[in-house]
Coordinates of C-alpha atoms in Angstrom, one line a residue:
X1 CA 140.4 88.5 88.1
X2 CA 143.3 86.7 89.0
X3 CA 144.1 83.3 89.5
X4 CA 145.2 84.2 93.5
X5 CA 141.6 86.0 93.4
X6 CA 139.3 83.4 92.3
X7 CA 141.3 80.3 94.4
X8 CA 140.9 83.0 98.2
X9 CA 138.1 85.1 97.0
X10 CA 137.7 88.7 99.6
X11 CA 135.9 88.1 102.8
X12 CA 133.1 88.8 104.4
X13 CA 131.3 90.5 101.4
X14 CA 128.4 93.2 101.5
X15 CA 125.1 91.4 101.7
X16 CA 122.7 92.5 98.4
X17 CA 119.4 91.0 101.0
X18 CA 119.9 91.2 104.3
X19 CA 118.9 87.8 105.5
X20 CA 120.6 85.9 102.4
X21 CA 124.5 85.8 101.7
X22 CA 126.2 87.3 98.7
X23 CA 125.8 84.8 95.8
X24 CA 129.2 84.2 95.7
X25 CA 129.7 82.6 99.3
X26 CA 127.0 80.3 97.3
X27 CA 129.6 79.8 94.9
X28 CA 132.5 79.3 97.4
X29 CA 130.5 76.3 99.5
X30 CA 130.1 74.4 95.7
X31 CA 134.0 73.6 95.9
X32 CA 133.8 72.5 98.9
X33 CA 133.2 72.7 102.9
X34 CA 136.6 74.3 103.5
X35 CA 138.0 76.9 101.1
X36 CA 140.9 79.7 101.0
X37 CA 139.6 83.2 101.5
X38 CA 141.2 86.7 101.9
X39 CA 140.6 88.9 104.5
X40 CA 140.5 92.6 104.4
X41 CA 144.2 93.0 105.6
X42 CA 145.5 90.2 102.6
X43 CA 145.6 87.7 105.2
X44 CA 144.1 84.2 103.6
X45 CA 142.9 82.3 106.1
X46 CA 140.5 78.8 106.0
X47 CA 136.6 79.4 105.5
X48 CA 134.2 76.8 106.6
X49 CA 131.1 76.4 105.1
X50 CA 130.0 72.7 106.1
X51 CA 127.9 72.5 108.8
X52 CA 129.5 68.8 109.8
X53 CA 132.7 70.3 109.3
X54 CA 132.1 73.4 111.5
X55 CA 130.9 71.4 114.0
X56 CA 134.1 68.6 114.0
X57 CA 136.3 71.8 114.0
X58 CA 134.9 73.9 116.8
X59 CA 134.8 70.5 118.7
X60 CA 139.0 70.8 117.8
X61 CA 141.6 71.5 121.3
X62 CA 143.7 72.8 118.7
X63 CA 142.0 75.8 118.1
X64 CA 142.8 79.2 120.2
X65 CA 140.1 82.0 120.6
X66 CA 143.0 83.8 122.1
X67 CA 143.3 87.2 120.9
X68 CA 145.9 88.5 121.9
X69 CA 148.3 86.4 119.2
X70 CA 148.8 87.5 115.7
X71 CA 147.8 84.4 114.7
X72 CA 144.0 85.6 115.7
X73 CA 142.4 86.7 112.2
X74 CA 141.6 90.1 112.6
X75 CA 137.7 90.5 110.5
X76 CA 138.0 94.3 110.3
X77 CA 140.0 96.9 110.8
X78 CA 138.6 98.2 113.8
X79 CA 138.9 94.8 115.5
X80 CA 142.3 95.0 116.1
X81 CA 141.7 97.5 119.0
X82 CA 143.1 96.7 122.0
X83 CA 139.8 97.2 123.7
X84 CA 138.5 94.3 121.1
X85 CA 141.2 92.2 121.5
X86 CA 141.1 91.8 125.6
X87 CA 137.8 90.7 125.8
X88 CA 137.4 88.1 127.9
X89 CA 135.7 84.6 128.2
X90 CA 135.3 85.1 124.0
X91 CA 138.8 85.7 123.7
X92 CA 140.3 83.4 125.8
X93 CA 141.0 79.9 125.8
X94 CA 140.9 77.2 128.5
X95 CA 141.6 76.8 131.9
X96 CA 141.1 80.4 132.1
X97 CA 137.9 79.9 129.7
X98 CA 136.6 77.2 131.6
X99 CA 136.9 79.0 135.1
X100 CA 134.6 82.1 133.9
X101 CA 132.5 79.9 132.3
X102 CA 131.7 77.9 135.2
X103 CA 130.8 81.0 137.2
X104 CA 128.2 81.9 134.7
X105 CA 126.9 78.6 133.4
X106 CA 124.2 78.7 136.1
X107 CA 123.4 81.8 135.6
X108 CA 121.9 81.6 132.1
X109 CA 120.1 78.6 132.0
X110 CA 116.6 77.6 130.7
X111 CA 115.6 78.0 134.0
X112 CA 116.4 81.3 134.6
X113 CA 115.1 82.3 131.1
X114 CA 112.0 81.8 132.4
X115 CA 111.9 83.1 135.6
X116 CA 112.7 86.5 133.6
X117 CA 110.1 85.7 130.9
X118 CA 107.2 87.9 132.8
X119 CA 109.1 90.7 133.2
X120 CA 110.4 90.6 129.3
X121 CA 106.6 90.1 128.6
X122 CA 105.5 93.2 130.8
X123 CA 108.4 95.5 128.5
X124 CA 107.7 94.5 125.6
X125 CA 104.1 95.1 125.8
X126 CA 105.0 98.7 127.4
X127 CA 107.0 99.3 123.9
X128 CA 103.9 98.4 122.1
X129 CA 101.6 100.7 124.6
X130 CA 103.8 103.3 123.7
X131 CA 104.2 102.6 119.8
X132 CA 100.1 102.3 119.9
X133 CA 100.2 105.6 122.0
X134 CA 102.3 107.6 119.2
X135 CA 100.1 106.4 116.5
X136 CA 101.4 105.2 112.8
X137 CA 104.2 105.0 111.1
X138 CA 106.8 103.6 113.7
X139 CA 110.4 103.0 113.2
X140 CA 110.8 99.6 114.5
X141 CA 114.5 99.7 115.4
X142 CA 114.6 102.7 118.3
X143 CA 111.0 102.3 119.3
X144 CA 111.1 98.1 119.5
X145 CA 114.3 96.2 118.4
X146 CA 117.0 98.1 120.4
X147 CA 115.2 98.6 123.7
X148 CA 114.0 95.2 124.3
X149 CA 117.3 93.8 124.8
X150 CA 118.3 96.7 126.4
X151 CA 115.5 96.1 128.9
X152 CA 116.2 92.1 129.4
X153 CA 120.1 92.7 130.4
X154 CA 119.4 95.6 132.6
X155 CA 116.9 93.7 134.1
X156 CA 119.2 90.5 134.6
X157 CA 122.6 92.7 135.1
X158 CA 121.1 95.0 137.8
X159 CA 122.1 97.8 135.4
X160 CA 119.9 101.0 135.3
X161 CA 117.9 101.0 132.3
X162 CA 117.6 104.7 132.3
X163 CA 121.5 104.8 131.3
X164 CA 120.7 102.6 128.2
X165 CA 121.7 105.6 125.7
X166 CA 124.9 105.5 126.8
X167 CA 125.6 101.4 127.2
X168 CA 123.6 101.1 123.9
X169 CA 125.8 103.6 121.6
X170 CA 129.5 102.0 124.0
X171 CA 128.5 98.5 123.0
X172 CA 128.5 99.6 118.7
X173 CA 131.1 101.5 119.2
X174 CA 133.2 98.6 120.3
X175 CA 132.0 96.2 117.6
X176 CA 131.0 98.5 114.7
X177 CA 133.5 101.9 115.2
X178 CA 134.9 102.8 111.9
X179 CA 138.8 102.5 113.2
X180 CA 140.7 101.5 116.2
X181 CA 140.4 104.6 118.2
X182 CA 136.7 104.9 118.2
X183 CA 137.0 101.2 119.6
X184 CA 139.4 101.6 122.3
X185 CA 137.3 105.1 123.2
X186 CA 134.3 103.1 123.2
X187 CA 135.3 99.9 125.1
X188 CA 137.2 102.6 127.2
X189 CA 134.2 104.4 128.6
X190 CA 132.0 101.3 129.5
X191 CA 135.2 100.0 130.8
X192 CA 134.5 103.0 133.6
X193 CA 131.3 102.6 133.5
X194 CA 130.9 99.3 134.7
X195 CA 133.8 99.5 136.6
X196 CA 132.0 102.1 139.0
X197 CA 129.0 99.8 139.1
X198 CA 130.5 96.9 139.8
X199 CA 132.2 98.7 142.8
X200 CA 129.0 100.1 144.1
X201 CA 127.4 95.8 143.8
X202 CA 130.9 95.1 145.9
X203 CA 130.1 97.9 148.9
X204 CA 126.5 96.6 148.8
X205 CA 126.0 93.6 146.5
X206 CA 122.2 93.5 145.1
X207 CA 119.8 90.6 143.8
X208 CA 120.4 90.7 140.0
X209 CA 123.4 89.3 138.3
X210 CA 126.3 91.6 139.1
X211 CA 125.5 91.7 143.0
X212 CA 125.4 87.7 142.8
X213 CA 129.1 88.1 141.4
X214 CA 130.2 90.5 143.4
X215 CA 129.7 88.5 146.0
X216 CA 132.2 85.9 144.4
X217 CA 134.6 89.0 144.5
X218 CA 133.7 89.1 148.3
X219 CA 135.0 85.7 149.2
X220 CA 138.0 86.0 147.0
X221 CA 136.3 83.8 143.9
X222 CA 136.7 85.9 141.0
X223 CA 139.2 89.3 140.7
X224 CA 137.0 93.1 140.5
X225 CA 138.6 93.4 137.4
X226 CA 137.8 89.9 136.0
X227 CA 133.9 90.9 137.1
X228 CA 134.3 94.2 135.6
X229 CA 135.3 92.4 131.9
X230 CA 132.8 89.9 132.3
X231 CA 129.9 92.5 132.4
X232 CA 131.5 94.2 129.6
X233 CA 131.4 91.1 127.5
X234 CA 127.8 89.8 128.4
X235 CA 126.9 93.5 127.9
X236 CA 128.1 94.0 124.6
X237 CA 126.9 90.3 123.3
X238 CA 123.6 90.5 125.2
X239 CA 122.5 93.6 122.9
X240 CA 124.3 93.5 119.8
X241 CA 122.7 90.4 118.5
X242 CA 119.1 90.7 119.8
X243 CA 118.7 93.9 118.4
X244 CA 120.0 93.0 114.9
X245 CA 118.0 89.7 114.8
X246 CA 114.7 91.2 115.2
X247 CA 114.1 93.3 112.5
X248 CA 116.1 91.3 110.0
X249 CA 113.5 88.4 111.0
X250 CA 110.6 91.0 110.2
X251 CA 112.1 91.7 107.1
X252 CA 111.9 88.2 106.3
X253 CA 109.1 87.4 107.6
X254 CA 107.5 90.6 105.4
X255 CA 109.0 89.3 102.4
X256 CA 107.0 86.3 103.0
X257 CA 103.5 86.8 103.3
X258 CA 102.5 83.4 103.0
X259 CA 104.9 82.2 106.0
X260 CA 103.8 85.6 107.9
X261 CA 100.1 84.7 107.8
X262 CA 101.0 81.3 109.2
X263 CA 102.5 82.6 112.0
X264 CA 100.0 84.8 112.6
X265 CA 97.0 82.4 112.2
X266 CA 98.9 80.0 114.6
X267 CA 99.5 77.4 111.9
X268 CA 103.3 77.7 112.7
X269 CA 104.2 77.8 116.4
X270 CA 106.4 80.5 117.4
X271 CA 109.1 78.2 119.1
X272 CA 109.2 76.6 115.2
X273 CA 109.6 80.0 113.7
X274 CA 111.8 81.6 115.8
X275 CA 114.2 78.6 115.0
X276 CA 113.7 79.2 111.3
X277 CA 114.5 82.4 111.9
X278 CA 117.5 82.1 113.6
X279 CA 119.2 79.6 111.1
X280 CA 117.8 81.7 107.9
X281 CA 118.8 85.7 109.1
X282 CA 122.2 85.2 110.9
X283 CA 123.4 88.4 112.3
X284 CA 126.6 87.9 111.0
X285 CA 128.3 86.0 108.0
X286 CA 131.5 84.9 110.3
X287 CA 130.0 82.3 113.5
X288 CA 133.3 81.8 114.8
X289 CA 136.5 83.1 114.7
X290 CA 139.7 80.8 115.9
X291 CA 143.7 80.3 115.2
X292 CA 145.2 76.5 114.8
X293 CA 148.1 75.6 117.5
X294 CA 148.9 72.5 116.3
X295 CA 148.5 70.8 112.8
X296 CA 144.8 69.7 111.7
X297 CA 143.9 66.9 108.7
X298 CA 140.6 67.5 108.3
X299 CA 138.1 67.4 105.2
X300 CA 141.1 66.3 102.9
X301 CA 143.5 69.7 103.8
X302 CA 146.4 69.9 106.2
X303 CA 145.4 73.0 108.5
X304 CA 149.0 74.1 110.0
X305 CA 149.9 75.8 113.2
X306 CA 149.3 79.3 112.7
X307 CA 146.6 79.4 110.2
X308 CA 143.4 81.7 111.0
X309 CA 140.1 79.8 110.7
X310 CA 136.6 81.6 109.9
X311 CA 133.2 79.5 110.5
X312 CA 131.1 80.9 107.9
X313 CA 127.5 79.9 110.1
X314 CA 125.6 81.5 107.3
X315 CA 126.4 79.0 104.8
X316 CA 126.6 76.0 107.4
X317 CA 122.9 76.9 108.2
X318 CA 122.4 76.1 104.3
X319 CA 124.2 72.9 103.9
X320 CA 122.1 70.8 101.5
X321 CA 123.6 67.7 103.6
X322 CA 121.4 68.6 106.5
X323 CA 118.6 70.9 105.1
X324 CA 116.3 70.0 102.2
X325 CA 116.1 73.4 100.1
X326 CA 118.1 75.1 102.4
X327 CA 117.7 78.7 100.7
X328 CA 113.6 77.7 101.0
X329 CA 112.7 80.1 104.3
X330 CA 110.1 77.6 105.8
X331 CA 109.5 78.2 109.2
X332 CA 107.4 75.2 109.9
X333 CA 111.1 73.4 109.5
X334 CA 111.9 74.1 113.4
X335 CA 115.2 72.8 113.1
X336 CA 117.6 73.2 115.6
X337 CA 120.7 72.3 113.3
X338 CA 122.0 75.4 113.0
X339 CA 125.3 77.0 114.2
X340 CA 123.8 80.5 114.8
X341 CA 124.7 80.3 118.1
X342 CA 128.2 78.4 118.0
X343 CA 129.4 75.1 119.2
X344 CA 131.8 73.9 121.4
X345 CA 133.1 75.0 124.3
X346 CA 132.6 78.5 123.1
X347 CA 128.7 78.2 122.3
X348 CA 126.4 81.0 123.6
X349 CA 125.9 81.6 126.9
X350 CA 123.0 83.7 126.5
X351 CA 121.1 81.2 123.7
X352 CA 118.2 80.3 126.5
X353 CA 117.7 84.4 126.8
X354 CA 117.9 85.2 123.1
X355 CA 115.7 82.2 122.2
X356 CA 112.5 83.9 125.0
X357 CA 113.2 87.4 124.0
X358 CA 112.7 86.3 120.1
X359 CA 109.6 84.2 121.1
X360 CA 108.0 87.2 123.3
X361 CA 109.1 90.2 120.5
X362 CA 107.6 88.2 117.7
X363 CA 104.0 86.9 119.6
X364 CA 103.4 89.7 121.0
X365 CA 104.3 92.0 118.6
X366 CA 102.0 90.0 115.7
X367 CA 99.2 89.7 118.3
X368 CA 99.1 93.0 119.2
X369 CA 99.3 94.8 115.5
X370 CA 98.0 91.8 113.7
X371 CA 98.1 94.7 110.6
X372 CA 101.6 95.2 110.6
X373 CA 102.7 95.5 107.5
X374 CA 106.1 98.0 106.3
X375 CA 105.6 101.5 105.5
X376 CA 107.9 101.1 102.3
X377 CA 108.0 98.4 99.6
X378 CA 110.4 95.2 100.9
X379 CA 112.5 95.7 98.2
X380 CA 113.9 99.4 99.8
X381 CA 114.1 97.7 103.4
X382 CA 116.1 94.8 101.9
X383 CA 118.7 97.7 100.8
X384 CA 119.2 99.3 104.8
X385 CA 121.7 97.2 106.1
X386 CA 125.0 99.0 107.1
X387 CA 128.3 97.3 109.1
X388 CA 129.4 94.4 109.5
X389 CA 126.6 93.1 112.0
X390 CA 124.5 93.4 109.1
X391 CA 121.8 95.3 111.6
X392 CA 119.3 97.3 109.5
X393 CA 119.3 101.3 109.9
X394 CA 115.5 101.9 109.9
X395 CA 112.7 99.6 109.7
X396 CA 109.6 101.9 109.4
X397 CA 106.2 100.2 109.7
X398 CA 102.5 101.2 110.1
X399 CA 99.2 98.8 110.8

């Protein structure tokens, strides 16, 4: 290995366990909070690992989310798509950030993760009527993991559910298609799609989400295409995640009998495990993705205009500085210090909506096949992972 290789090792890197990083991003935090890495194009751009660090630099005005520049590190090939590029209120930098964010902000609140809680409750206990219904072994993914998310943005979009098999395979393909075109086909059609339901909300505007805002496109607020790319990007984020975080927490959490059974006895509350679980089995190994505009002195290196930065949240979730044992998978911990959902002005949106469908999936799921157990030894499950969402393929179970 060459010099160049070992100073800006390749990254992101395959996961061997699908809720633990590669041992080398291990090795790459141990020099340091911010290190030199190379991206799949050659590129080297600046890998944060601290979680101080992350947080200072996300906090940073002289960072762009703006992807339309060069500048913006590209993470995989496909991503370079113009359909992944456009995206907005992710990919765009203030005062047009701050405008779109505004609109929503109210919109996804604590309070109004609550006042969807009942109906998330009532479909996820119809997932486990039908799972009971079918009998054992179950495939966890299509019968629980993809649908509930599904369920909870149709139900808070206004989009109908019985078109999920469509919106479902459009969001991948915009965010794990093997090349550019099967992006831009992807973000193409639910492009359309949206587009022709966000023009029926505008001729008579409904009581969920996109009639709210089409109402804002009514009094001359917000633009139909502006609406149209905002459903697209709460669409795609609002299932992506969710689906990959559930059964990579149930891998976990079966690789862990002892922290299972105190879950299940109560002895661990749910709201304390489902925070575990969110710093322990991040979706992704890359929490942020930015370019610098202006030059940044920060953790003893000179960050110049033009260089791409990468917020590795993985490893900032394991910072020994803020975690004892921060490989240890405890989830009586509870901590909230974790980056799994950003920071800054670009932190989720949806975090109050992910945080009650987690907490419902896992309860109810546990109290309603309290013999759940895999269908296959934990080692194999460790081993189906595929993309770079790190989402398991199959997660086959029985009780």
């Amino acid at each position: 290995m060459s010099a160049d290789q070992v100073e800006a090792p390749p990254f992101p890197q395959r996961r061997t366990c699908p809720y633990q990083p590669p041992d080398s991003y291990r090795e790459i935090a141990e020099r340091g909070p911010l290190n030199e890495v190379t991206l799949w194009n050659g590129r080297r751009v600046w890998l944060f690992t601290g979680y101080a660090e992350s947080r200072e630099i996300l906090s940073d005005p002289r960072l762009s989310s703006d992807r339309s520049f060069d500048a913006y590190p590209t993470m995989a090939p496909h991503l370079g798509a113009e359909e992944a590029r456009k995206l907005v209120l992710v990919g765009e930098d203030p005062p047009s950030h701050d405008l779109h964010r505004r609109l929503l902000n109210p919109e996804f609140g604590l309070k109004h993760a609550r006042a969807l809680r009942p109906r998330i409750e009532s479909d996820i206990n119809g997932l486990i009527d039908a799972i009971e219904k079918k009998g054992p072994p179950s495939d966890l993914v299509p019968d629980f993991a993809v649908p509930i998310p599904g369920l909870a943005m149709s139900a808070l979009l206004g989009i109908p559910y019985e078109d999920h098999d469509f919106f479902q395979e459009a969001t991948a393909g915009v965010m794990q298609a093997r090349d550019e075109d099967q992006t831009n086909a992807a973000g193409k059609a639910l492009f359309g799609y949206l587009d022709k339901l966000v023009t029926a909300q505008e001729k008579n505007p409904g009581d969920e989400l996109l009639g709210r805002l089409a109402r804002r496109v009514l009094d001359g607020e917000v633009g139909h295409e502006e609406l149209v790319q905002l459903s697209m990007v709460l669409l795609i984020a609002g299932l992506e995640t969710t689906s990959s975080m559930i059964p990579l927490s149930l891998v976990a959490l079966f690789d862990h009998p002892d922290q299972l059974e105190a879950l299940r006895e109560g002895r661990v509350t749910i709201q304390s495990a489902v925070e575990e679980l969110l710093r322990i089995t991040a979706v992704t190994d890359f929490g942020g993705v930015r370019w610098v505009t202006e030059d940044i002195d920060i953790a003893g290196r000179r960050l110049k205009a033009g260089d791409g930065i990468v917020i590795s949240s993985t490893m900032a979730n394991r910072d020994a500085a803020v975690h004892d044992d921060p490989y240890t998978f405890d989830l009586a911990r509870g901590s909230r210090q974790h980056l799994t959902f950003g920071f800054g002005i670009h932190q989720c949106l949806g975090q109050s909506l992910a945080r009650t469908q987690l907490e419902v999936a896992f309860e109810t799921l546990l109290r309603r096949l309290p013999q759940l157990r895999p269908a296959v030894p934990t080692t194999e499950l460790r081993m189906r992972q595929s993309g770079t969402m790190q989402g398991l393929v199959t997660l086959p179970v029985t009780w």
